XYZ file of C-alpha atoms in Angstrom:
651
model
C -194.182 112.203 -5.441
C -193.739 115.562 -3.759
C -197.180 116.713 -4.983
C -198.713 114.127 -2.609
C -197.180 115.813 0.423
C -199.190 118.039 2.749
C -197.212 121.258 3.308
C -197.073 123.758 6.153
C -194.958 126.863 6.610
C -193.568 127.947 9.989
C -190.726 129.988 11.429
C -189.695 127.404 14.027
C -190.494 123.691 14.135
C -190.000 121.922 17.461
C -189.731 118.133 17.178
C -190.815 116.696 20.523
C -193.588 117.732 22.919
C -191.955 116.919 26.242
C -190.615 119.414 28.752
C -187.804 120.831 26.610
C -189.917 120.904 23.441
C -192.853 122.728 25.001
C -190.553 125.182 26.782
C -188.716 125.877 23.492
C -192.002 126.311 21.631
C -193.374 128.699 24.247
C -190.207 130.798 24.014
C -190.188 130.884 20.209
C -193.859 131.899 20.204
C -193.140 134.583 22.832
C -190.494 135.939 20.451
C -193.191 136.353 17.801
C -192.325 133.302 15.732
C -194.944 131.089 14.114
C -194.209 127.741 15.767
C -195.144 124.110 15.139
C -194.820 121.428 17.824
C -194.449 117.870 16.518
C -195.500 115.130 18.938
C -194.760 111.489 18.115
C -197.517 110.441 20.518
C -200.504 112.318 21.947
C -200.133 115.840 23.291
C -199.511 115.594 27.034
C -198.234 111.989 27.026
C -194.556 112.917 26.852
C -191.909 110.804 28.552
C -191.221 113.744 30.877
C -194.011 112.375 33.091
C -191.651 109.534 34.059
C -189.376 111.995 35.907
C -191.083 111.687 39.264
C -188.739 112.915 41.979
C -188.439 116.608 41.257
C -186.594 119.426 39.500
C -183.211 120.351 40.962
C -182.830 124.082 41.631
C -180.821 125.835 44.345
C -183.650 127.943 45.755
C -182.460 127.431 49.328
C -185.959 126.770 50.658
C -184.980 123.679 52.674
C -181.427 124.766 53.495
C -180.408 128.438 53.157
C -176.771 127.430 52.524
C -177.689 126.174 49.056
C -176.748 128.335 46.065
C -175.851 127.986 42.395
C -172.159 127.437 43.135
C -172.930 124.374 45.288
C -175.311 123.042 42.608
C -172.614 123.583 39.972
C -170.119 121.656 42.089
C -172.518 118.763 42.611
C -173.285 118.606 38.887
C -169.616 118.565 37.886
C -168.845 115.895 40.462
C -171.757 113.792 39.298
C -170.522 114.053 35.711
C -166.969 113.169 36.837
C -165.806 116.561 35.467
C -166.706 115.638 31.879
C -169.523 118.216 31.786
C -169.425 121.207 29.492
C -168.663 123.771 32.227
C -170.637 126.564 30.580
C -173.749 124.392 30.388
C -173.384 123.297 34.016
C -172.939 126.939 35.052
C -175.948 128.209 33.104
C -178.079 125.374 34.444
C -177.141 125.987 38.075
C -177.665 129.744 37.779
C -180.968 129.699 35.887
C -182.776 126.641 37.291
C -184.427 128.554 40.195
C -185.903 131.184 37.855
C -187.256 128.490 35.543
C -188.921 126.672 38.451
C -190.456 129.894 39.796
C -191.626 130.682 36.278
C -193.299 127.279 36.112
C -195.020 128.065 39.395
C -196.236 131.370 37.963
C -197.720 129.422 35.058
C -199.736 127.305 37.467
C -197.580 124.423 38.704
C -198.784 123.304 42.154
C -195.614 122.329 44.012
C -195.621 120.801 47.477
C -194.999 123.456 50.150
C -192.854 123.889 53.235
C -194.488 124.858 56.533
C -193.835 128.519 55.765
C -195.390 128.272 52.301
C -192.302 128.031 50.099
C -191.776 125.378 47.422
C -190.773 122.157 49.183
C -187.390 120.642 48.279
C -186.304 117.043 48.884
C -183.033 115.128 49.077
C -181.697 113.209 46.108
C -178.556 111.215 45.479
C -175.477 113.366 44.953
C -177.085 116.696 45.828
C -175.451 118.255 48.875
C -178.653 119.888 50.084
C -182.387 119.142 49.687
C -182.799 120.720 46.258
C -185.575 119.002 44.299
C -188.773 121.001 43.908
C -191.467 118.359 43.766
C -195.138 117.461 43.544
C -195.233 114.254 45.584
C -193.603 111.748 43.258
C -195.471 113.045 40.210
C -193.343 116.077 39.363
C -192.884 115.329 35.653
C -196.625 114.956 35.225
C -197.210 118.346 36.843
C -194.565 119.907 34.607
C -196.181 118.560 31.438
C -199.632 119.559 32.661
C -198.395 123.098 33.298
C -196.486 123.398 30.009
C -199.460 121.999 28.104
C -201.691 124.605 29.711
C -199.143 127.294 28.835
C -199.420 126.366 25.145
C -203.217 126.465 25.409
C -203.007 129.853 27.123
C -200.904 131.223 24.254
C -203.421 129.824 21.779
C -206.247 131.523 23.667
C -204.382 134.831 23.436
C -203.996 134.328 19.685
C -207.683 133.502 19.355
C -208.556 136.827 20.974
C -206.216 138.825 18.756
C -206.660 137.037 15.417
C -209.677 134.765 15.775
C -207.497 131.713 15.143
C -206.079 129.863 18.185
C -203.524 128.118 15.958
C -202.363 131.234 14.142
C -198.998 131.319 15.906
C -198.552 127.955 17.601
C -199.981 124.562 16.666
C -199.426 121.035 17.975
C -199.315 118.190 15.456
C -199.995 115.035 17.462
C -199.071 111.486 16.392
C -196.656 112.727 13.759
C -193.258 111.168 13.013
C -190.394 113.070 11.388
C -188.137 110.839 9.277
C -185.783 113.402 7.699
C -184.601 116.960 8.147
C -184.305 118.688 4.774
C -181.833 121.404 3.830
C -181.284 123.898 1.056
C -178.421 123.754 -1.421
C -176.095 125.688 0.884
C -176.593 123.236 3.749
C -178.979 125.264 5.893
C -182.048 123.694 7.502
C -185.119 124.223 5.329
C -187.700 122.013 7.028
C -188.728 118.613 8.340
C -190.350 115.716 6.456
C -192.461 112.956 7.986
C -195.881 111.375 8.157
C -199.095 111.445 10.191
C -199.152 108.159 12.078
C -202.898 107.480 11.983
C -203.322 108.140 8.239
C -199.856 107.515 6.828
C -200.093 110.790 4.903
C -196.747 112.469 4.204
C -196.192 115.963 5.548
C -193.555 118.665 5.092
C -192.973 121.477 7.564
C -191.064 124.218 5.748
C -189.133 126.259 8.307
C -185.653 127.796 8.580
C -185.201 126.664 12.196
C -185.753 123.246 13.780
C -185.382 122.440 17.475
C -184.759 118.778 18.316
C -186.362 117.853 21.654
C -186.899 114.146 21.069
C -185.466 112.698 24.274
C -183.396 109.552 24.576
C -182.400 106.188 23.138
C -183.634 103.666 25.723
C -185.478 101.427 23.273
C -182.105 100.436 21.843
C -181.753 98.254 24.977
C -184.005 95.413 26.070
C -184.466 96.456 29.717
C -185.323 100.147 29.879
C -187.430 102.607 31.823
C -188.049 104.506 28.588
C -191.360 104.475 26.742
C -191.922 103.418 23.141
C -191.130 106.883 21.746
C -187.478 106.746 22.799
C -185.867 105.223 19.707
C -183.120 107.820 19.267
C -185.036 109.723 16.584
C -183.438 113.106 17.251
C -179.925 111.684 17.521
C -180.373 109.957 14.149
C -182.041 112.957 12.469
C -179.138 115.140 13.579
C -176.545 112.682 12.238
C -178.352 112.340 8.917
C -178.534 116.137 8.605
C -174.787 116.520 9.129
C -174.661 117.420 12.822
C -172.312 115.787 15.309
C -172.992 113.598 18.327
C -170.723 113.533 21.360
C -169.852 111.030 24.102
C -172.492 108.460 23.223
C -170.744 105.849 25.391
C -172.197 107.475 28.504
C -175.492 105.637 28.996
C -177.016 105.778 32.465
C -178.497 102.640 33.951
C -180.843 103.785 36.706
C -180.242 101.501 39.697
C -183.902 100.947 40.512
C -186.268 99.608 37.878
C -189.061 97.112 38.524
C -188.045 93.458 38.164
C -191.264 91.464 38.468
C -193.584 90.559 36.789
C -191.870 90.435 33.361
C -194.540 92.700 31.829
C -193.284 95.631 33.939
C -189.554 94.856 33.882
C -187.616 98.112 33.642
C -190.360 100.508 34.751
C -188.718 103.173 36.874
C -188.788 103.236 40.667
C -188.106 106.848 41.603
C -184.972 107.787 43.500
C -187.330 109.577 45.901
C -187.813 106.210 47.655
C -184.165 106.325 48.711
C -184.228 110.080 49.264
C -187.084 109.584 51.733
C -185.374 106.794 53.684
C -185.570 103.605 51.601
C -182.573 101.267 51.797
C -181.105 98.543 49.580
C -180.807 95.006 50.950
C -179.615 91.736 49.480
C -181.269 88.330 49.883
C -179.489 87.920 53.228
C -181.133 91.073 54.571
C -177.868 93.043 54.594
C -177.623 96.770 53.681
C -174.776 96.140 51.283
C -174.084 99.666 49.977
C -171.675 100.344 52.843
C -169.342 97.804 51.178
C -169.222 99.712 47.884
C -168.361 103.337 48.720
C -165.534 104.406 46.321
C -162.479 106.067 47.832
C -163.231 109.398 46.110
C -166.549 109.574 48.017
C -165.555 107.958 51.309
C -165.244 111.247 53.196
C -168.796 112.283 52.358
C -170.725 109.062 53.052
C -171.622 107.342 56.318
C -169.684 104.263 57.431
C -172.391 102.887 59.737
C -176.139 102.426 59.480
C -176.600 104.539 62.610
C -174.810 107.548 61.126
C -176.609 107.167 57.793
C -179.987 107.121 59.551
C -179.119 110.180 61.646
C -178.389 112.148 58.452
C -182.087 112.334 57.540
C -182.844 114.502 60.594
C -179.414 116.084 61.208
C -177.560 116.412 57.875
C -175.195 119.120 59.152
C -173.574 116.770 61.668
C -173.748 113.420 59.867
C -172.719 111.974 56.526
C -175.295 110.791 54.007
C -176.203 107.101 53.606
C -174.464 105.318 50.688
C -177.824 104.491 49.093
C -177.613 108.130 47.917
C -174.348 107.712 46.025
C -174.481 108.729 42.330
C -176.604 106.436 40.192
C -173.689 104.864 38.340
C -172.110 103.753 41.623
C -175.380 102.343 42.989
C -176.175 100.498 39.748
C -172.746 98.848 39.649
C -173.044 97.850 43.310
C -176.446 96.227 42.745
C -175.064 94.410 39.707
C -172.181 93.064 41.821
C -174.515 91.737 44.520
C -176.715 89.984 41.971
C -173.702 88.407 40.240
C -172.399 87.238 43.636
C -175.600 85.231 44.122
C -177.163 87.493 46.725
C -180.048 88.682 44.568
C -183.807 88.307 44.935
C -185.793 85.310 43.633
C -186.470 87.202 40.402
C -182.916 88.408 39.836
C -182.901 91.804 41.515
C -182.283 93.427 44.891
C -184.698 94.514 47.627
C -185.562 98.186 48.102
C -187.150 98.540 51.520
C -188.988 101.560 52.865
C -191.793 99.631 54.621
C -189.651 98.853 57.673
C -188.383 102.430 57.931
C -191.339 104.747 57.425
C -194.978 104.730 58.518
C -197.702 103.861 56.003
C -199.069 107.415 56.234
C -195.640 108.859 55.427
C -195.187 106.549 52.437
C -198.668 107.255 51.081
C -198.193 111.041 51.369
C -194.655 111.167 49.942
C -194.779 108.325 47.399
C -198.378 107.940 46.217
C -197.424 107.006 42.643
C -194.973 104.341 43.765
C -197.565 102.790 46.071
C -200.113 102.727 43.265
C -197.578 101.445 40.704
C -196.471 98.447 42.762
C -199.959 97.621 44.042
C -201.539 97.658 40.593
C -198.701 96.176 38.522
C -196.975 93.768 40.919
C -199.508 93.220 43.728
C -196.918 94.533 46.206
C -197.901 96.889 49.031
C -194.760 98.977 49.588
C -196.065 100.083 53.016
C -195.799 96.435 54.138
C -193.117 94.709 52.056
C -189.954 95.519 50.076
C -189.778 96.070 46.335
C -187.711 93.947 43.943
C -185.600 96.239 41.756
C -182.603 96.152 39.423
C -180.668 98.381 36.967
C -182.521 99.598 33.879
C -181.377 101.670 30.888
C -182.658 105.119 31.763
C -180.866 108.093 30.218
C -178.159 108.964 27.696
C -175.710 111.700 28.649
C -174.325 111.878 25.118
C -176.151 113.667 22.333
C -176.042 116.413 19.732
C -173.047 118.689 20.168
C -174.505 122.153 20.765
C -173.399 125.677 21.586
C -174.238 126.052 25.298
C -175.890 129.486 25.235
C -178.205 128.927 22.255
C -178.499 125.163 21.711
C -177.247 125.601 18.126
C -175.679 122.604 16.397
C -173.024 122.722 13.665
C -175.806 122.733 11.027
C -177.212 126.252 10.427
C -180.798 126.379 11.683
C -180.652 123.154 13.735
C -180.932 123.369 17.528
C -181.275 120.762 20.284
C -182.311 120.735 23.949
C -182.905 118.202 26.705
C -181.783 114.599 26.581
C -181.106 114.654 22.838
C -178.339 117.221 23.394
C -174.945 116.381 24.894
C -172.522 118.035 27.288
C -174.612 119.238 30.210
C -174.366 116.098 32.355
C -170.867 114.894 31.532
C -170.473 111.176 32.099
C -173.359 110.766 34.556
C -176.509 112.773 35.258
C -177.628 113.623 38.763
C -181.233 112.752 39.569
C -183.427 115.833 39.405
C -181.129 117.681 37.008
C -183.113 116.424 34.017
C -186.293 118.411 34.693
C -184.460 121.672 35.361
C -182.240 120.959 32.314
C -185.387 120.759 30.166
C -186.562 124.140 31.392
C -183.242 125.992 31.215
C -182.069 124.757 27.832
C -185.548 124.410 26.330
C -185.963 128.152 26.851
C -182.490 128.875 25.498
C -182.997 126.733 22.381
C -186.337 128.427 21.656
C -184.699 131.792 22.066
C -181.720 130.739 19.933
C -183.967 129.477 17.137
C -185.979 132.709 17.141
C -182.808 134.805 17.055
C -181.509 132.722 14.139
C -184.697 133.351 12.156
C -184.341 137.076 12.878
C -180.772 136.984 11.567
C -181.718 135.645 8.142
C -181.502 138.114 5.306
C -183.053 137.645 1.904
C -185.058 134.599 0.900
C -185.549 131.767 3.367
C -183.893 128.392 2.759
C -185.832 126.479 0.097
C -186.341 122.728 0.188
C -184.812 120.886 -2.750
C -187.568 118.804 -4.363
C -185.128 115.974 -5.075
C -184.524 115.528 -1.341
C -188.264 115.121 -0.819
C -188.385 112.371 -3.434
C -185.518 110.611 -1.670
C -187.193 110.925 1.744
C -190.477 109.601 0.365
C -188.806 106.645 -1.344
C -186.913 105.793 1.854
C -190.097 105.821 3.925
C -192.002 103.648 1.439
C -189.197 101.115 0.851
C -190.513 98.466 3.325
C -193.799 98.295 1.373
C -191.978 97.651 -1.904
C -190.245 94.432 -0.872
C -192.111 91.245 -1.722
C -190.460 89.304 1.070
C -187.919 89.952 3.804
C -187.348 90.396 7.521
C -189.986 91.174 10.119
C -189.089 94.557 11.741
C -190.243 93.303 15.164
C -187.765 90.420 15.027
C -184.797 92.592 14.030
C -185.769 95.170 16.645
C -185.995 92.586 19.446
C -182.677 90.914 18.577
C -180.945 94.316 18.346
C -182.171 95.185 21.848
C -180.919 91.875 23.248
C -177.521 92.317 21.605
C -177.048 95.804 23.032
C -178.197 94.662 26.474
C -175.811 91.699 26.488
C -172.723 93.217 24.848
C -172.820 97.015 25.395
C -174.827 97.210 28.620
C -173.925 98.167 32.164
C -170.489 96.456 32.096
C -168.435 96.569 28.868
C -165.467 94.488 27.681
C -163.451 94.957 24.476
C -164.184 91.527 22.918
C -167.912 91.898 23.590
C -168.132 95.441 22.194
C -166.229 94.335 19.079
C -168.664 91.435 18.747
C -171.552 93.909 19.038
C -170.116 96.013 16.195
C -169.876 92.889 14.030
C -173.478 91.999 14.863
C -174.613 95.561 14.110
C -173.277 95.259 10.558
C -175.460 92.174 10.129
C -178.441 94.016 11.627
C -177.959 96.848 9.128
C -178.123 94.357 6.263
C -181.245 92.797 7.755
C -182.861 96.192 8.314
C -182.385 96.874 4.615
C -184.571 93.850 3.928
C -187.431 94.499 6.360
C -190.867 94.349 4.832
C -194.298 95.395 6.053
C -197.775 94.460 4.885
C -200.997 96.419 4.632
C -201.510 100.123 4.149
C -199.849 103.161 5.704
C -202.730 103.999 8.073
C -202.383 102.634 11.637
C -199.497 100.348 10.659
C -197.282 99.568 13.685
C -194.963 97.413 11.575
C -194.207 100.408 9.376
C -193.558 102.557 12.454
C -191.112 99.933 13.729
C -189.314 99.885 10.390
C -188.804 103.662 10.562
C -187.562 103.490 14.165
C -185.155 100.673 13.325
C -183.017 102.918 11.113
C -182.602 105.377 13.986
C -181.878 102.722 16.593
C -179.168 101.139 14.457
C -177.403 104.478 13.960
C -177.548 105.181 17.684
C -176.432 101.660 18.647
C -173.370 101.923 16.416
C -172.450 105.300 17.912
C -172.746 103.914 21.454
C -170.652 100.843 20.622
C -167.932 102.749 18.738
C -167.512 105.246 21.550
C -167.631 102.510 24.206
C -164.812 100.685 22.425
C -162.731 103.849 22.034
C -162.880 105.129 25.631
C -160.432 102.941 27.525
C -161.398 103.912 31.069
C -164.390 103.637 33.403
C -166.234 106.860 34.152
C -169.832 107.601 35.078
C -172.252 105.746 32.825
C -169.407 103.965 31.003
C -167.836 100.988 32.783
C -165.048 99.023 31.091
C -164.290 95.837 32.993
C -160.884 95.731 31.268
C -160.103 99.384 32.132
C -161.648 99.810 35.599
C -159.964 103.104 36.588
C -160.691 106.717 35.658
C -157.923 108.373 33.666
C -157.064 112.105 33.951
C -155.867 111.977 30.330
C -159.145 110.485 29.064
C -161.093 113.117 31.024
C -159.744 115.738 28.623
C -161.244 114.007 25.582
C -164.714 114.251 24.048
C -165.561 111.582 21.485
C -167.251 113.129 18.439
C -169.292 111.045 15.996
C -170.448 112.081 12.531
C -171.936 110.388 9.499
C -169.630 110.499 6.477
C -171.553 109.020 3.571
C -172.954 105.802 5.064
C -170.131 105.314 7.567
C -170.010 106.655 11.120
C -166.671 108.300 11.843
C -165.258 108.856 15.328
C -162.654 111.430 16.330
C -161.250 112.797 19.550
C -161.748 116.417 20.519
C -160.398 118.368 23.526
C -162.968 119.032 26.239
C -163.664 122.740 26.953
C -161.480 124.056 29.748
C -163.121 124.882 33.066
C -162.635 128.605 33.803
C -160.306 129.332 36.705
C -163.036 131.043 38.738
C -165.163 127.893 38.548
C -162.240 125.583 39.286
C -161.618 127.671 42.387
C -164.936 126.424 43.804
C -163.259 123.042 44.395
C -160.433 121.994 46.653
C -157.195 121.221 44.867
C -157.049 117.859 46.652
C -160.344 116.883 45.037
C -159.391 118.110 41.572
C -156.234 115.989 41.705
C -158.472 112.912 41.585
C -159.738 113.959 38.152
C -157.237 116.294 36.486
C -153.624 116.311 35.358
C -150.960 118.426 37.069
C -150.745 120.484 33.890
C -154.433 121.407 34.137
C -154.110 122.298 37.820
C -151.145 124.607 37.192
C -153.546 127.499 36.501
C -154.771 127.424 40.103
C -152.984 129.373 42.833
C -151.161 127.082 45.247
C -153.278 128.370 48.131
C -156.571 127.081 46.724
C -156.933 124.331 49.290
C -160.188 125.102 51.074
C -162.496 127.449 49.171
C -165.617 128.689 50.851
C -168.979 128.838 49.196
C -169.659 132.489 48.277
C -172.826 132.465 50.361
C -171.791 130.275 53.265
C -168.780 129.007 55.170
C -169.488 125.301 54.910
C -166.830 122.853 55.990
C -164.472 121.288 53.488
C -166.171 117.971 54.230
C -169.616 119.180 53.214
C -168.257 121.031 50.188
C -166.853 117.796 48.786
C -170.110 115.877 48.603
C -170.678 114.559 45.118
C -173.791 114.015 43.227
C -176.204 112.406 41.050
């Protein structure tokens, strides 16, 4: 069968054409490596465009007290101290340079009055930190990165006459397997062209996974159709490890009505610019849900919360800007208490708080989205919103500086990688994460290729035959299950049993159901040919979604505490002992194995950025013994902010 496969040879193959993938590809190409970019959909239609609010970077344009240390603190607090500290440090330090670099490549950010990049407030960030383009920041990032790839191709055309000599984008292409050589090193990626069904092999010693998230595993999600956990599954099948897959973020504000748009994201910018959450009785209920660990940093009255927008130095922030996990749980509680909207959500109101001109200038996409999709004018009436599966904090276990996985030649960046965000991601950290670690993964892949001596890894032909047979299996069954049906029932099961609130009996039931789904997936059948066959595409995605769903459920059952994006109704408290544990998942034969692994220690100099009284909420006395007893009120290296402001947490 392998003679029917179209073959290409590259140095680096990047799977995914979103922010992290394009940044990795640009870096690999800049390092002189022949690079392929694989896009599951059309070039430029990446899910990155859904990140609307901005890219978090401590440039200090809106508040000169901001710096990387404060951003690091906010990120660790948002992740409930489960973050890989090295990743959080690198991200905080390098995000400003990556944003300025994007500007140099042509990104047109909104400006302050003195011409600097404008920065807005977001939940969990102590200072206005999100560089933004209205509420279309992700779109501007993709537009800029896309143009950067074209610019590199134009340079190659001048030097060699071939614009695709060093970097080429393969649109509408799905990768189904990573292939290795006999020693276990990456040797390439196998898949098919979606519009023709033709099989394709990219022979390359280095592969960068930049495939995004897993949202399609759940019924209600802000994620687009591409997000079926492809990279997570490819990594598992290649022998890499996943970590902390129980941490799934449910964004508090997704559209509720009409059903055709259920789950579509409503940017956090609405709340950052003054929007408030109200129940069916018209009450701003978030004041009733401020956790004790955050009480010192958040306003206790509506008057103080409203004053914060114009005088943040002398007032505490409104509780609508708590971390996303806290807001999502609070909304869920109000709905369950019978104080929800007619369509089962909560009201998000900015119409009564800001002028129409302000809303139209700051939130043009949101106004258009609600007007066109729900016939709601957000300058005149509130929005109906509710929690929606949005982001997975867990992912491929990688080396922080290079993005390297445990499989030689395999790298990962962005949402498909784990560690950076701990148990809960702060809004705005995703776009800067893509830039920082996309660049590092591209650089790491190029350095790996440079380190190879002798012949490159060669693809074993037998593995190609296996990959081809696996892909064609649904066509070879005379009768069986419809992939759409299995897919839909899997989504409902995950939503109902492993969703926002988890309980041991329900998660165990989900694992039992997943075994049945795996049997059914082995019987799915599709009709017709391989060209333009959505049923076949669904059958391929189903394998990935089932692997991811089992990882999420296993980890959710194992972690007996509530932290960040993981809420156990039967274990409602955070545990300092559980904070020290990463849950590692690997595929042994056909069985997913789970083991516990110690979390990397936070260096003393980074721990010293926090007050001991705050760290006691998260860490054991044994862990805190490394700190000097006098570390009660550290000052930011670049400012002398009060202990109150230095304790603000984020998301």
